[in-house]
Every structure is written in C-alpha cells, then in structure tokens.
Amino acid sequence: MRLHKPHTDHGSRLTTLLAPCLLALLFFGSCVDTDEFPDTPTGNFEALWKIMDEHYCFFQEKGINWDSIYQVYARRFDAGMTESQEFEVMGDMLGELRDGHVNLYAGFDVGRYWQFHEDYPTNFSDTLTRKYLGTDYRIASGMSYRILDDNIGYLRCATFQNAFGAGNLDDILLYFQPCRGLIIDLRSNGGGMITAAETLAARFTNDELLVGYMRHKTGRGHNDFSGMEEQRLKPAQGVRWQKPVVVLTNRSVYSAANEFVKYMQCCPQATIIGDHTGGGAGLPFSSELPNGWSVRFSACPMYDRNRQSTEEGIDPDIWVSMTSEDFYRGRDTIIERARSFINQR
C-alpha cells in the first residue's frame, strides 16, 4: 500500500506531533500491500476494507462495527461489475463512516460524505456578504475586508488554502486599529492548511496557550493510539489584536477551519457566534487501491483543550441562525448579532 503525506500542512510548531504520526502510518502501511490483492472488484474491495480497518481512527468514537460493514458489503461485489458500479458500492461503504475527510478518488468521480452540512441550514448568503463588503473592500492573502459604518472591522476568511504572510496580517490589523472590535466571518470555510489557521489565530493571544491535543496510531488495532500530545498556540511576533473579536460559524466550517475555531475558543478576547461547526478533527492521509484509485481517510484524531473530540464540530458561544425576515430586508442576522455584541461591549 502506498501511503502519502497529510493533505493538510501543519508547519513547524506541530512538526514534533506530526512526525510520529506520519512515521507510524508509513510503518504500518507496509502491512497492507496492494500487491497481495488482485485488480478485480473483489480485490479492490478487500484492499479498501483492510486499509480502513488498520488505519482509520474514529471507529470507536463513531460506534462503527467495521466487521459487520464487511459482511454487508462483501456480498455486493462480483466479477461482472462495471467500474461505475464498483465505485458506487465502495462509496456507499465509506459513507458508513460519516466522515467528510473520507474520500474515494477515481478518474471519473470523487466519492464524498457531505451530510455534515447538507442536512442543515446554510446560515450564510454570498449575496448578503457582498452587500456588507460593498465594492471598495480591500483584499490581502485571499481575504476580503473593510470597516463597517459603525466602526467595526469585517474580515471575510473563506478558505485556509492560502498561506498568510506576516506583513499582510500586520497591514490588515493596523488598518483595523481604529475599530472598536473585529468580526472574522469564517462561514463556509471548508479548511485548507492548518498552518494558515494557526498563523491567523496567533494574532489574538499575547501568551502561549494550550489549545488541544493529538494522538497517532501505534498499531493496526482500532484502539491502538499514543497518549495525548499537547497542541500549543504561540503568540505571533507581529501586530496582535487586543480588542473584542467575534468569529462567525456555520455547519460548513470544517477541517482546518474547525481547528481555527478550536484555537480561538482559547483566546481571551474571542467569542464564537453562529451555528455549530461541521467538525473534521482527523488529520487526513491517503492510500492507493490495486486499480489505481486513491482513498483519503482520517488517521490521527485531534481534541480540544478539555480532551474532547471536535470531530463532530464545535458549539458557538452564542447560537444565532439567519432569518428569512432579515434576508428579505437585506440583513445578515448573524453579522448583525455580532455587531450588536461588540457595540454592547
């Protein structure tokens, strides 16, 4: 089996945590050799089931009996299947894990699980966001920002796919210096590089903070994990924000964005407003099937500072949902609640 590097970049501060996780996966990956499985529908199924059995990290947490899943799906594979049928059944099996970090990649499609946000209100409108930003907003490091008419800063952070330059963040925070508070709109941010999430969060603390924990697999058993290893957020060297900051969330805040919320919960001036986040607290790795398809899966679980898993998401400090009445009036309920919160401070 070919195991590849993580799909998210964690950077220097987390290197000591990720190194044993990666090494463990590479070592135990040698025990699942795709050469032992033929490139047939049944062979590909057996390889996929075994890869997940030995490396996936949330079986116990999600209450999944993987042996029972094998019995259900093994009978659905036969030599006469088409590639599309094979892909569909494999995708159905992986969907049993209820994990947005689990994907099956073929040349013609991507198997995915998106019910962590598809079954819930979006609590976000791009049309309304553009109204708040107007046409004269600034853009830096992939983020859009401006000062609203009540002297509150508004920063739209739609992704962590981009690295944030220290100079860019200095410029943004200096621009917001006259503001009484700052809103970071994280809604529908599906993640990206955890280094980017960490770099931004480091602008909101003056002290090193314990923000969570990580474990890595130490064996092929479902419960073979290392002990809890600390994740610490160090304050940035550049400009740091000292006033209230509100982070807006919805169900589509996932993966590295979910981690950002976890970090910000620990920052003294931060408040989370909106909906429960989507989760995604497993560091994803990938492997390859005999037919060349690849599978991505959660391999290293991460936890908050109270040692609670954030795989299923994080509650906001203040629950707010968008209303249709506000929408038709051109108002974003969640942004307006954040503005009211800051103005009352």
Coordinates of C-alpha atoms in Angstrom, one line a residue:
M1 CA 0.0 0.0 0.0
R2 CA 1.3 3.4 -0.8
L3 CA 0.7 5.9 1.9
H4 CA 1.1 9.6 1.2
K5 CA 1.8 12.7 3.2
P6 CA -1.1 14.5 5.0
H7 CA -3.5 16.5 2.9
T8 CA -3.1 19.5 5.3
D9 CA 0.1 21.3 6.1
H10 CA 0.7 21.8 9.8
G11 CA 4.0 23.7 9.8
S12 CA 6.9 24.0 12.2
R13 CA 5.0 24.3 15.5
L14 CA 3.3 21.0 15.1
T15 CA 6.2 19.1 13.5
T16 CA 7.0 17.2 16.6
L17 CA 3.4 16.0 16.8
L18 CA 3.1 15.0 13.1
A19 CA 6.4 13.3 12.7
P20 CA 5.5 10.2 14.9
C21 CA 2.0 10.2 13.3
L22 CA 3.5 10.0 9.8
L23 CA 6.2 7.5 10.7
A24 CA 3.6 5.2 12.3
L25 CA 1.4 5.3 9.3
L26 CA 4.3 4.6 6.9
F27 CA 5.5 1.7 9.1
F28 CA 2.1 0.0 9.5
G29 CA 1.3 0.8 5.9
S30 CA 3.8 -1.8 4.8
C31 CA 1.5 -4.4 6.4
V32 CA -1.2 -3.7 3.8
D33 CA 0.4 -4.3 0.4
T34 CA -1.9 -3.8 -2.5
D35 CA 0.2 -6.4 -4.4
E36 CA -1.5 -9.1 -2.3
F37 CA -4.9 -8.1 -3.8
P38 CA -5.8 -8.6 -7.4
D39 CA -7.1 -5.7 -9.5
T40 CA -10.7 -7.1 -9.5
P41 CA -13.8 -5.7 -8.0
T42 CA -13.5 -8.1 -5.0
G43 CA -9.7 -7.5 -4.7
N44 CA -10.2 -3.7 -4.7
F45 CA -12.9 -4.1 -2.0
E46 CA -10.8 -6.3 0.2
A47 CA -7.8 -3.8 -0.1
L48 CA -10.1 -0.8 0.7
W49 CA -11.7 -2.6 3.7
K50 CA -8.3 -3.6 5.1
I51 CA -6.7 -0.1 4.6
M52 CA -9.5 1.4 6.6
D53 CA -9.6 -1.4 9.2
E54 CA -5.9 -0.8 10.0
H55 CA -5.6 2.9 9.8
Y56 CA -8.9 4.8 10.2
C57 CA -9.1 6.5 13.6
F58 CA -12.7 7.0 14.6
F59 CA -14.3 3.5 14.7
Q60 CA -14.8 3.5 18.4
E61 CA -15.8 7.2 18.6
K62 CA -18.5 6.8 16.0
G63 CA -19.7 3.4 17.3
I64 CA -19.0 1.6 14.0
N65 CA -18.6 -2.2 13.8
W66 CA -16.3 -2.5 10.7
D67 CA -16.5 -6.3 10.7
S68 CA -20.3 -6.0 10.3
I69 CA -19.8 -3.5 7.5
Y70 CA -17.6 -6.0 5.7
Q71 CA -20.3 -8.7 5.9
V72 CA -22.9 -6.3 4.5
Y73 CA -20.8 -5.0 1.5
A74 CA -18.7 -8.1 0.6
R75 CA -21.7 -9.8 -1.0
R76 CA -22.3 -6.7 -3.2
F77 CA -19.1 -7.3 -5.2
D78 CA -18.7 -9.7 -8.1
A79 CA -16.5 -10.1 -11.2
G80 CA -19.2 -8.7 -13.6
M81 CA -19.4 -5.3 -12.0
T82 CA -18.6 -2.2 -14.1
E83 CA -16.2 0.4 -12.8
S84 CA -19.1 2.7 -12.0
Q85 CA -20.9 0.1 -10.0
E86 CA -17.7 -0.8 -8.1
F87 CA -17.1 2.9 -7.3
E88 CA -20.7 3.4 -6.2
V89 CA -20.7 0.5 -3.7
M90 CA -17.3 1.4 -2.4
G91 CA -18.5 5.0 -1.9
D92 CA -21.6 3.6 0.0
M93 CA -19.4 1.6 2.3
L94 CA -17.1 4.6 3.1
G95 CA -20.2 6.7 3.7
E96 CA -21.0 4.4 6.7
L97 CA -18.1 6.2 8.4
R98 CA -19.9 9.6 8.3
D99 CA -16.7 11.5 7.8
G100 CA -16.1 14.4 5.4
H101 CA -12.4 13.6 5.4
V102 CA -13.0 10.2 3.8
N103 CA -13.0 10.3 0.0
L104 CA -12.6 7.9 -2.8
Y105 CA -10.9 9.3 -5.9
A106 CA -11.3 7.8 -9.4
G107 CA -10.6 9.4 -12.8
F108 CA -14.3 10.0 -13.3
D109 CA -15.7 10.9 -9.9
V110 CA -15.0 11.7 -6.2
G111 CA -16.8 9.8 -3.5
R112 CA -17.6 12.1 -0.6
Y113 CA -19.7 12.5 2.6
W114 CA -21.1 16.0 2.9
Q115 CA -24.1 15.4 5.2
F116 CA -22.3 17.2 8.0
H117 CA -23.5 20.4 6.3
E118 CA -26.0 19.3 3.6
D119 CA -28.7 18.3 6.1
Y120 CA -28.6 21.7 7.9
P121 CA -29.5 25.3 7.1
T122 CA -26.6 27.1 5.4
N123 CA -26.8 30.2 7.6
F124 CA -24.8 32.1 5.0
S125 CA -25.6 34.1 2.0
D126 CA -22.9 35.2 -0.5
T127 CA -25.4 37.9 -1.8
L128 CA -25.6 39.5 1.7
T129 CA -21.9 39.1 2.3
R130 CA -21.2 41.1 -0.9
K131 CA -23.6 43.8 0.3
Y132 CA -21.7 44.2 3.6
L133 CA -18.3 44.3 1.8
G134 CA -19.6 46.7 -0.9
T135 CA -17.3 47.4 -3.9
D136 CA -14.4 49.3 -2.2
Y137 CA -13.2 46.5 0.1
R138 CA -9.6 45.5 0.4
I139 CA -8.1 42.1 -0.5
A140 CA -5.0 40.5 1.0
S141 CA -3.8 36.9 1.4
G142 CA -7.1 35.7 -0.1
M143 CA -9.2 37.6 2.5
S144 CA -11.6 40.4 1.9
Y145 CA -12.0 43.2 4.5
R146 CA -13.4 46.6 5.2
I147 CA -14.6 48.8 8.1
L148 CA -18.3 48.8 8.6
D149 CA -20.3 52.1 9.2
D150 CA -20.4 51.5 13.0
N151 CA -16.6 51.4 13.1
I152 CA -16.4 47.6 13.4
G153 CA -13.9 45.7 11.3
Y154 CA -15.2 42.9 9.0
L155 CA -12.8 40.3 7.7
R156 CA -14.1 37.6 5.3
C157 CA -12.0 34.5 5.5
A158 CA -13.5 32.0 3.1
T159 CA -10.6 29.4 3.0
F160 CA -7.3 28.4 4.6
Q161 CA -5.9 27.2 1.3
N162 CA -3.6 30.3 1.1
A163 CA -0.6 30.9 3.3
F164 CA -0.9 34.2 5.2
G165 CA 2.1 36.5 5.1
A166 CA 3.2 38.2 8.3
G167 CA 3.3 41.6 6.5
N168 CA -0.2 41.1 5.1
L169 CA -1.6 40.3 8.6
D170 CA 0.2 43.3 10.1
D171 CA -1.3 45.6 7.4
I172 CA -4.8 44.2 7.9
L173 CA -4.7 44.6 11.7
L174 CA -3.2 48.1 11.5
Y175 CA -6.0 49.1 9.1
F176 CA -8.5 47.9 11.7
Q177 CA -6.7 49.7 14.6
P178 CA -9.3 52.5 15.0
C179 CA -12.1 49.9 15.2
R180 CA -13.9 49.1 18.4
G181 CA -13.9 45.4 17.5
L182 CA -13.4 42.9 14.7
I183 CA -15.6 40.3 13.0
I184 CA -14.0 37.3 11.3
D185 CA -16.6 35.7 9.0
L186 CA -15.4 32.1 8.8
R187 CA -18.7 30.7 7.5
S188 CA -18.5 28.1 4.7
N189 CA -14.7 27.9 5.1
G190 CA -14.0 24.2 4.3
G191 CA -10.4 24.3 5.5
G192 CA -7.0 24.0 3.9
M193 CA -3.7 24.4 5.6
I194 CA -3.6 24.2 9.4
T195 CA -0.5 26.4 9.3
A196 CA -2.7 29.2 7.9
A197 CA -5.3 28.7 10.6
E198 CA -2.6 28.7 13.3
T199 CA -0.9 31.8 11.8
L200 CA -4.1 33.8 11.9
A201 CA -5.1 32.6 15.4
A202 CA -1.7 33.6 16.7
R203 CA -2.6 37.2 16.2
F204 CA -5.2 37.1 19.0
T205 CA -3.2 36.0 22.0
N206 CA -0.3 37.5 24.0
D207 CA 0.5 34.3 25.8
E208 CA 1.3 30.7 24.7
L209 CA -1.9 28.7 25.0
L210 CA -2.7 25.1 25.4
V211 CA -5.4 24.7 22.6
G212 CA -5.8 21.0 22.3
Y213 CA -4.3 17.5 21.9
M214 CA -3.4 15.0 19.2
R215 CA -2.9 11.2 19.1
H216 CA -1.5 9.0 16.5
K217 CA -1.9 5.3 15.6
T218 CA 0.6 3.0 17.1
G219 CA -0.7 -0.3 15.7
R220 CA -3.2 -1.9 13.4
G221 CA -5.9 -2.3 16.1
H222 CA -8.8 0.1 16.2
N223 CA -7.8 1.3 19.6
D224 CA -4.0 1.4 19.2
F225 CA -3.2 5.0 19.8
S226 CA -0.4 7.0 21.5
G227 CA -1.2 9.1 24.6
M228 CA -2.5 12.7 24.3
E229 CA 0.2 15.1 23.0
E230 CA -0.3 18.8 23.5
Q231 CA -1.0 21.3 20.8
R232 CA 0.2 24.8 21.8
L233 CA -0.5 28.1 20.1
K234 CA 2.3 30.7 20.4
P235 CA 1.6 34.4 20.0
A236 CA 2.7 36.0 16.8
Q237 CA 5.8 38.2 16.6
G238 CA 3.9 40.9 14.6
V239 CA 0.9 43.0 15.3
R240 CA -1.6 41.4 17.7
W241 CA -5.2 42.3 18.2
Q242 CA -6.2 43.5 21.7
K243 CA -9.9 44.3 21.3
P244 CA -13.0 42.1 21.1
V245 CA -13.1 39.7 18.1
V246 CA -16.1 37.7 17.0
V247 CA -15.8 34.6 14.8
L248 CA -18.9 33.7 12.7
T249 CA -19.5 30.0 12.1
N250 CA -21.9 27.6 10.3
R251 CA -22.1 23.9 9.5
S252 CA -19.7 24.3 6.6
V253 CA -16.8 25.3 8.8
Y254 CA -14.7 22.2 8.5
S255 CA -11.2 20.7 8.9
A256 CA -8.6 23.4 9.3
A257 CA -11.3 26.0 9.8
N258 CA -12.7 23.8 12.6
E259 CA -9.3 23.9 14.2
F260 CA -9.2 27.7 13.9
V261 CA -12.4 27.8 15.9
K262 CA -10.8 25.5 18.5
Y263 CA -7.8 27.8 18.8
M264 CA -9.9 30.9 19.0
Q265 CA -12.1 29.5 21.8
C266 CA -8.9 29.7 23.9
C267 CA -8.1 33.3 23.1
P268 CA -9.2 35.7 25.8
Q269 CA -11.0 38.4 23.6
A270 CA -12.7 35.9 21.2
T271 CA -16.4 35.0 21.1
I272 CA -17.9 32.4 18.6
I273 CA -21.3 33.4 17.2
G274 CA -23.4 31.4 14.7
D275 CA -24.1 27.7 14.3
H276 CA -22.4 24.5 15.3
T277 CA -19.3 23.9 13.1
G278 CA -19.0 20.9 10.7
G279 CA -16.1 19.2 12.5
G280 CA -13.4 17.3 10.8
A281 CA -10.9 16.6 13.6
G282 CA -9.0 13.8 12.0
L283 CA -5.7 14.5 10.2
P284 CA -6.2 13.0 6.7
F285 CA -3.8 10.7 4.9
S286 CA -4.2 8.8 1.6
S287 CA -3.5 5.4 0.2
E288 CA -3.9 3.6 -3.2
L289 CA -6.0 0.6 -4.3
P290 CA -4.8 -2.0 -6.8
N291 CA -6.7 -0.4 -9.6
G292 CA -5.0 3.0 -9.1
W293 CA -7.9 4.7 -7.3
S294 CA -6.9 6.6 -4.1
V295 CA -8.7 6.8 -0.8
R296 CA -8.3 9.6 1.8
F297 CA -9.1 8.9 5.4
S298 CA -8.8 10.3 8.9
A299 CA -5.8 8.8 10.6
C300 CA -4.8 11.0 13.6
P301 CA -7.5 12.3 15.9
M302 CA -7.4 15.7 17.5
Y303 CA -9.1 17.1 20.6
D304 CA -9.8 20.4 22.3
R305 CA -8.1 21.7 25.5
N306 CA -10.6 19.7 27.6
R307 CA -9.6 16.5 25.8
Q308 CA -12.9 16.3 24.0
S309 CA -13.0 15.3 20.3
T310 CA -14.1 18.0 17.8
E311 CA -14.7 15.5 15.0
E312 CA -18.5 16.2 15.2
G313 CA -18.0 20.0 15.4
I314 CA -17.8 22.8 18.0
D315 CA -20.7 24.7 19.6
P316 CA -20.7 28.5 19.3
D317 CA -20.7 30.7 22.4
I318 CA -23.9 32.4 21.1
W319 CA -26.3 30.4 18.9
V320 CA -27.7 32.5 16.0
S321 CA -29.5 31.4 12.8
M322 CA -30.3 33.6 9.8
T323 CA -34.0 34.5 9.5
S324 CA -35.9 34.9 6.2
E325 CA -37.3 38.2 7.5
D326 CA -33.8 39.6 7.8
F327 CA -32.7 38.1 4.5
Y328 CA -35.6 39.9 2.6
R329 CA -34.6 43.1 4.3
G330 CA -31.0 42.7 3.1
R331 CA -29.7 42.0 6.6
D332 CA -27.5 39.1 7.7
T333 CA -28.8 38.1 11.1
I334 CA -25.5 36.6 12.2
I335 CA -23.4 39.6 11.2
E336 CA -25.9 41.9 12.9
R337 CA -25.8 39.9 16.1
A338 CA -22.0 40.1 16.1
R339 CA -22.2 43.9 15.6
S340 CA -24.6 44.3 18.4
F341 CA -22.4 42.1 20.7
I342 CA -19.3 44.2 20.0
N343 CA -21.2 47.5 20.4
Q344 CA -22.6 46.4 23.7
R345 CA -19.0 45.7 24.9

